[in-house]
Coordinates of C-alpha atoms and ligand atoms in Angstrom, one line a residue:
M405 CA 1.7 14.2 -19.0
T406 CA 3.5 11.4 -20.9
A407 CA 6.2 9.1 -19.6
R408 CA 8.8 11.4 -21.1
E409 CA 7.4 14.4 -19.1
L410 CA 7.8 12.9 -15.7
P411 CA 9.1 15.4 -13.1
D412 CA 12.9 15.2 -12.9
W413 CA 12.8 13.7 -9.4
L414 CA 10.7 10.8 -10.6
D415 CA 12.5 10.0 -13.9
P416 CA 13.9 6.4 -13.6
T417 CA 15.5 6.5 -17.1
P418 CA 19.1 6.7 -16.0
W419 CA 18.8 3.5 -14.0
L420 CA 16.3 1.5 -16.1
A421 CA 19.0 0.3 -18.5
T422 CA 21.0 -1.0 -15.5
A423 CA 18.0 -2.8 -14.1
R424 CA 17.4 -4.5 -17.5
S425 CA 21.0 -5.5 -18.2
A426 CA 22.6 -6.0 -14.8
T427 CA 24.7 -9.2 -14.4
A428 CA 25.1 -11.4 -11.3
R429 CA 28.4 -9.6 -10.7
D430 CA 26.6 -6.3 -10.6
V431 CA 24.1 -7.7 -8.1
A432 CA 26.9 -9.1 -5.9
R433 CA 28.6 -5.7 -5.9
A434 CA 25.3 -3.9 -5.0
L435 CA 24.8 -6.3 -2.1
E436 CA 28.2 -5.2 -0.7
A437 CA 27.5 -1.5 -0.9
A438 CA 27.5 0.2 2.5
H439 CA 24.9 2.8 1.4
P440 CA 23.0 1.5 -1.5
Q441 CA 21.2 4.0 -3.7
E442 CA 19.7 4.2 -7.2
P443 CA 22.4 2.3 -9.1
E444 CA 22.4 -0.5 -6.5
L445 CA 18.6 -0.7 -6.4
A446 CA 18.6 -1.1 -10.2
A447 CA 21.0 -4.1 -9.9
L448 CA 19.1 -5.6 -7.0
I449 CA 15.7 -5.6 -8.8
A450 CA 17.2 -6.9 -12.0
P451 CA 16.2 -10.4 -13.1
A452 CA 19.9 -11.4 -12.6
A453 CA 19.3 -11.0 -8.9
D454 CA 17.1 -14.1 -8.9
G455 CA 20.2 -16.3 -8.7
L456 CA 21.2 -14.5 -5.5
L457 CA 17.8 -14.3 -3.9
E458 CA 19.0 -16.1 -0.8
E459 CA 21.7 -13.5 -0.3
L460 CA 19.2 -10.7 -0.9
A461 CA 16.8 -12.2 1.6
S462 CA 19.5 -12.6 4.2
R463 CA 20.6 -9.0 4.0
A464 CA 17.0 -7.8 4.0
R465 CA 16.2 -9.9 7.1
D466 CA 19.2 -8.5 9.0
L467 CA 18.2 -4.9 8.2
T468 CA 14.6 -5.5 9.1
W469 CA 15.5 -7.0 12.5
Q470 CA 18.0 -4.2 13.0
H471 CA 15.5 -1.4 12.4
F472 CA 12.2 -2.9 13.5
G473 CA 13.2 -5.8 15.7
R474 CA 11.5 -9.2 15.1
T475 CA 8.1 -7.6 15.0
I476 CA 5.2 -7.4 12.6
A477 CA 2.7 -4.6 13.1
L478 CA -0.9 -5.6 12.3
Y479 CA -3.9 -3.7 10.9
V480 CA -7.3 -4.5 9.4
P481 CA -8.9 -2.7 6.4
L482 CA -12.6 -1.6 6.7
Y483 CA -14.5 -0.8 3.5
L484 CA -17.0 2.0 4.3
S485 CA -18.5 2.3 0.8
D486 CA -18.4 0.7 -2.6
Y487 CA -19.9 3.6 -4.5
C488 CA -17.4 4.9 -7.1
S489 CA -17.5 7.2 -10.1
S490 CA -14.2 6.0 -11.6
G491 CA -13.5 3.2 -14.1
C492 CA -10.3 1.6 -13.0
V493 CA -9.9 -1.5 -15.2
Y494 CA -8.5 -3.6 -12.4
C495 CA -11.1 -2.9 -9.7
G496 CA -14.2 -4.8 -8.6
F497 CA -15.9 -1.6 -7.5
A498 CA -15.4 0.2 -10.9
A499 CA -18.5 2.2 -11.8
D500 CA -19.4 -0.1 -14.7
R501 CA -19.6 -3.3 -12.6
Q502 CA -23.2 -4.3 -12.2
I503 CA -23.4 -4.7 -8.4
P504 CA -25.8 -3.5 -5.7
R505 CA -23.9 -0.6 -4.0
R506 CA -24.0 0.4 -0.4
R507 CA -22.3 2.5 2.2
L508 CA -22.2 1.9 5.9
E509 CA -24.4 4.1 8.0
P510 CA -23.1 5.5 11.3
A511 CA -24.5 2.6 13.4
E512 CA -23.1 0.1 11.0
I513 CA -19.7 1.7 11.2
R514 CA -19.8 1.4 14.9
D515 CA -20.7 -2.3 14.6
E516 CA -17.9 -3.0 12.1
L517 CA -15.4 -1.2 14.3
A518 CA -16.6 -3.2 17.4
A519 CA -16.2 -6.5 15.4
I520 CA -12.6 -5.5 14.5
R521 CA -11.8 -4.5 18.0
R522 CA -13.1 -7.9 19.3
M523 CA -10.3 -9.5 17.2
G524 CA -7.8 -7.6 19.3
I525 CA -6.8 -5.2 16.5
Q526 CA -5.7 -1.7 17.4
E527 CA -5.1 -0.2 13.9
V528 CA -7.7 0.2 11.3
L529 CA -7.5 1.3 7.6
L530 CA -10.8 3.0 6.4
L531 CA -11.4 2.8 2.7
T532 CA -13.7 4.3 0.1
G533 CA -13.6 4.8 -3.6
E534 CA -13.4 8.1 -5.3
R535 CA -15.4 11.0 -3.9
T536 CA -19.2 10.5 -4.4
P537 CA -22.3 12.1 -3.0
Q538 CA -22.8 9.0 -0.9
A539 CA -19.2 8.9 0.5
D540 CA -17.9 12.4 0.4
F541 CA -15.4 14.2 2.7
D542 CA -17.8 14.9 5.5
Y543 CA -18.9 11.2 5.6
L544 CA -15.2 10.1 5.8
E545 CA -14.3 12.6 8.4
A546 CA -17.2 11.4 10.7
A547 CA -16.0 7.8 10.2
V548 CA -12.5 8.8 11.2
E549 CA -13.7 10.5 14.3
E550 CA -15.7 7.5 15.3
A551 CA -12.8 5.1 14.7
A552 CA -10.3 7.3 16.5
G553 CA -12.4 6.9 19.7
H554 CA -11.7 3.1 19.7
F555 CA -8.4 2.5 17.9
A556 CA -4.8 3.5 18.6
A557 CA -4.2 4.2 14.9
V558 CA -6.6 5.2 12.1
M559 CA -5.3 5.2 8.5
V560 CA -7.4 6.3 5.5
E561 CA -7.3 5.1 1.9
A562 CA -9.6 7.2 -0.2
F563 CA -9.6 10.0 -2.9
P564 CA -7.1 12.8 -3.3
M565 CA -8.0 15.8 -1.1
T566 CA -6.9 19.4 -0.4
I567 CA -4.3 20.2 2.3
Q568 CA -7.2 21.7 4.4
E569 CA -9.2 18.5 4.1
Y570 CA -6.1 16.4 5.1
G571 CA -5.6 18.7 8.0
R572 CA -9.2 18.2 9.1
L573 CA -8.7 14.4 9.0
A574 CA -5.6 14.9 11.3
Q575 CA -7.8 16.9 13.7
A576 CA -10.4 14.1 13.6
G577 CA -7.8 11.6 14.8
C578 CA -6.4 10.2 11.5
T579 CA -2.9 8.9 11.8
G580 CA -2.0 8.8 8.1
V581 CA -3.2 8.3 4.6
T582 CA -2.4 5.7 2.0
I583 CA -2.6 6.6 -1.6
Y584 CA -1.1 4.3 -4.3
Q585 CA -0.1 5.8 -7.6
E586 CA -1.1 2.3 -9.1
T587 CA 1.3 2.9 -12.0
Y588 CA 3.8 5.7 -12.3
D589 CA 3.8 5.5 -16.1
P590 CA 1.4 8.3 -17.2
D591 CA 0.6 6.7 -20.5
Q592 CA -0.3 3.3 -18.9
Y593 CA -2.2 5.2 -16.2
A594 CA -4.3 6.9 -18.9
R595 CA -5.1 3.5 -20.5
L596 CA -6.1 1.8 -17.3
H597 CA -8.1 4.6 -15.6
R598 CA -10.9 4.8 -18.2
W599 CA -13.0 7.6 -16.8
G600 CA -13.8 9.5 -13.6
P601 CA -11.7 11.7 -11.2
K602 CA -9.1 9.0 -10.8
R603 CA -8.0 9.7 -14.4
D604 CA -6.1 12.7 -13.0
Y605 CA -2.6 11.4 -12.8
A606 CA -1.1 14.6 -11.5
A607 CA -3.7 15.0 -8.7
R608 CA -2.8 11.6 -7.4
L609 CA 1.0 12.2 -7.7
Q610 CA 0.7 15.4 -5.7
A611 CA -1.4 14.0 -2.9
P612 CA 1.4 12.5 -0.8
E613 CA 3.1 15.8 -0.5
K614 CA -0.2 17.5 0.5
I615 CA -0.7 14.7 3.1
L616 CA 2.6 15.4 4.8
A617 CA 2.3 19.2 4.5
S618 CA -1.1 19.0 6.3
G619 CA 0.4 17.7 9.5
L620 CA -0.6 14.0 9.0
R621 CA 2.2 11.8 10.3
V622 CA 2.3 9.0 7.8
V623 CA 1.8 8.5 4.0
G624 CA 1.5 5.1 2.4
L625 CA 2.9 4.8 -1.2
G626 CA 2.5 1.9 -3.5
A627 CA 2.3 0.6 -7.1
L628 CA -0.2 -2.0 -8.2
L629 CA 2.1 -4.7 -9.5
G630 CA 1.1 -6.3 -12.7
L631 CA -0.1 -3.1 -14.4
N632 CA 3.2 -2.0 -15.9
D633 CA 6.9 -2.9 -16.2
P634 CA 7.8 -3.8 -12.5
L635 CA 11.4 -2.5 -12.9
F636 CA 10.0 1.0 -13.9
E637 CA 7.5 0.9 -11.0
A638 CA 10.1 -0.2 -8.4
L639 CA 12.5 2.6 -9.4
C640 CA 9.7 5.2 -9.3
L641 CA 8.4 4.0 -6.0
Y642 CA 11.9 4.4 -4.5
L643 CA 12.4 7.8 -6.1
H644 CA 9.0 9.0 -4.8
A645 CA 9.9 7.9 -1.3
R646 CA 13.3 9.6 -1.5
H647 CA 11.8 12.8 -2.8
L648 CA 9.3 13.0 0.1
L649 CA 11.9 12.1 2.7
R650 CA 14.1 14.9 1.5
S651 CA 11.4 17.5 2.3
Y652 CA 9.5 15.7 5.1
W653 CA 12.2 13.8 7.0
R654 CA 10.0 13.9 10.1
G655 CA 7.1 12.3 8.3
G656 CA 6.7 8.5 8.1
I657 CA 6.5 6.8 4.8
T658 CA 5.4 3.3 4.1
L659 CA 5.7 1.3 0.9
S660 CA 3.2 -1.4 -0.1
F661 CA 3.4 -4.2 -2.7
P662 CA -0.1 -5.1 -3.9
R663 CA -0.3 -7.4 -6.9
V664 CA -3.3 -7.4 -9.1
C665 CA -5.6 -10.2 -8.1
R666 CA -8.9 -11.7 -9.1
Q667 CA -11.8 -9.3 -9.1
R668 CA -15.3 -8.8 -10.5
G669 CA -14.5 -7.7 -14.1
D670 CA -11.9 -10.4 -14.5
S671 CA -9.2 -8.0 -15.6
V672 CA -6.0 -9.8 -16.4
P673 CA -2.8 -8.0 -15.4
P674 CA -1.0 -6.8 -18.6
H675 CA 2.4 -7.4 -16.9
P676 CA 2.1 -10.6 -14.8
F677 CA 4.3 -10.5 -11.8
D678 CA 5.3 -13.7 -10.1
E679 CA 6.0 -14.5 -6.4
R680 CA 9.7 -14.8 -6.9
S681 CA 9.8 -11.3 -8.5
L682 CA 7.8 -10.0 -5.6
A683 CA 10.3 -11.4 -3.1
R684 CA 13.2 -9.8 -5.1
L685 CA 11.5 -6.4 -5.1
V686 CA 10.7 -6.5 -1.4
C687 CA 14.2 -7.4 -0.5
A688 CA 15.8 -4.8 -2.8
L689 CA 13.7 -2.0 -1.4
R690 CA 14.4 -3.1 2.2
I691 CA 18.2 -3.0 1.4
C692 CA 17.9 0.4 -0.1
L693 CA 15.4 1.9 2.3
P694 CA 16.4 0.1 5.5
D695 CA 14.2 2.1 7.9
V696 CA 11.0 2.5 5.8
P697 CA 8.2 0.3 6.9
L698 CA 7.2 -2.2 4.1
V699 CA 3.7 -3.5 4.0
L700 CA 2.1 -6.7 2.6
S701 CA -1.6 -7.4 2.4
T702 CA -3.8 -10.5 2.3
R703 CA -3.8 -10.3 -1.5
E704 CA -0.9 -12.7 -1.1
S705 CA -1.2 -16.3 -0.1
A706 CA -0.4 -17.6 3.4
R707 CA 2.8 -19.2 2.1
V708 CA 4.1 -16.0 0.5
R709 CA 3.2 -13.9 3.5
D710 CA 4.8 -16.3 5.9
G711 CA 7.9 -16.3 3.7
L712 CA 8.3 -12.5 3.5
A713 CA 7.3 -11.7 7.1
G714 CA 10.4 -10.3 8.8
V715 CA 12.3 -10.7 5.5
G716 CA 11.8 -7.1 4.4
I717 CA 8.1 -6.9 5.4
N718 CA 7.3 -5.5 8.9
K719 CA 3.7 -4.5 8.6
M720 CA 0.7 -6.7 7.5
S721 CA -3.0 -6.7 7.2
V722 CA -4.8 -9.7 8.7
A723 CA -8.3 -11.3 8.6
S724 CA -9.3 -8.8 5.9
R725 CA -12.8 -8.6 4.3
T726 CA -13.0 -6.5 1.1
T727 CA -16.8 -6.3 1.1
V728 CA -18.7 -3.4 2.7
G729 CA -20.0 -4.6 6.1
G730 CA -17.9 -7.8 5.8
Y731 CA -17.0 -8.1 9.5
V732 CA -20.5 -8.2 10.8
A733 CA -22.0 -10.1 7.9
P734 CA -19.4 -11.7 5.6
G735 CA -20.7 -11.6 2.1
P736 CA -19.5 -13.8 -0.8
P737 CA -15.8 -13.0 -1.3
E738 CA -16.3 -12.4 -5.1
E739 CA -18.4 -9.4 -4.1
G740 CA -15.4 -7.6 -2.6
Q741 CA -13.1 -5.1 -4.2
F742 CA -10.7 -8.0 -4.9
Q743 CA -10.4 -11.6 -3.6
V744 CA -8.3 -12.1 -0.5
S745 CA -5.8 -15.0 -0.7
D746 CA -4.7 -15.4 3.0
E747 CA -8.0 -15.9 4.9
R748 CA -6.5 -16.9 8.2
D749 CA -8.0 -15.3 11.3
V750 CA -5.9 -13.2 13.7
A751 CA -5.1 -16.0 16.2
T752 CA -4.0 -18.4 13.4
F753 CA -1.9 -15.7 11.7
C754 CA -0.2 -14.7 15.0
A755 CA 0.6 -18.3 15.8
A756 CA 2.3 -18.6 12.4
L757 CA 4.3 -15.4 13.1
R758 CA 5.4 -16.7 16.5
R759 CA 6.5 -20.0 15.0
K760 CA 8.9 -18.0 12.9
G761 CA 10.2 -16.2 16.0
L762 CA 8.3 -13.0 15.1
Q763 CA 6.2 -11.0 17.5
P764 CA 2.8 -9.6 16.3
V765 CA 2.4 -6.0 17.4
F766 CA -1.1 -4.5 17.8
K767 CA -0.1 -1.1 19.1
N768 CA 3.1 0.9 19.1
W769 CA 2.1 3.9 21.1
D770 CA -0.7 6.0 22.5
S771 CA -1.4 9.4 20.9
V772 CA -0.7 12.3 23.2
F773 CA -3.3 14.3 21.3
R774 CA -6.3 12.3 22.4
Ligands
SF4_998 S1 -9.7 1.6 -7.5 FE1 -10.8 3.1 -6.3 S2 -11.3 4.7 -7.7 FE2 -10.8 3.0 -9.0 S3 -12.8 2.0 -9.4 FE3 -11.9 1.0 -7.6 S4 -12.8 2.1 -5.8 FE4 -13.1 3.4 -7.7

């Protein structure tokens, strides 16, 4: 598949020209739209919107408070394994990195989960790389089952699966699955995913639909910002979310905004993406998707996170470790999948949120199925 062969529902071409050429007047008009859609999003993500960033932020904040209250939902990621058979240029766990590999054994998973619970956290995100003999579906399913016994919500971020496998995760207590396309441009995708199962662009693109068709409640979408033209990625992310919402309006969709950050391998992002552009993109997507949860991780600095909390963003990771086993025995940060920027613990981060008038939320609801 090349960029010219994107499925119709994902083709951003009609709006890319607007995003590249929009003027301040176009941005102001988009800000006034009652029901902003593709043309308005194209104007709001345009570089011309930089001059109206305060206005974007104000509208984004109003909509965030209106749909989510002054709350920030919190979660913690748990890396189960750093074995991987793929060669993603931007990842510290890529198969060609010379590192000692390990996976957590069942007792270690219990210990890590207990350490996270002691922080007061009630939602955990379980991560692995691509499917390997060491961390295959059965291994992941057992980890979900263990986590579901202790946490109100268990998300998974791993390899693309079959609908049946996603259904089994739901049965095991999984709340939802995050799967980022990384870049929606198939040509750039082929360049950056050098080998391994993750080279399969189509399998990754089809996964979110399978996730929602399986009965899982939530799917997390995202593009790794810095890999490609951010205007193209932002439009595709929006089109992907809209496409899923049309068929699975009962399902929950979240959008994330990870930026490429330092990692073993020292890969430099081919399309550097600065903080101001990140803020513009978050605000634009909040304005155009007012009731979709927007997520920000600890890849970002404390300053950026505090600035965007409640201004578009309503869900955040906290106190993250990106090494396998990092909550019981923190290893050197450079051995993680990437280097975390905001290293604050849960209490410090929650205090910062409260100073902004925001309420940290650890649990939204109890599942009736367990
Ligand atoms: S991003 Fe995922 S699939 Fe790619 S090398 Fe890293 S762990 Fe493996």
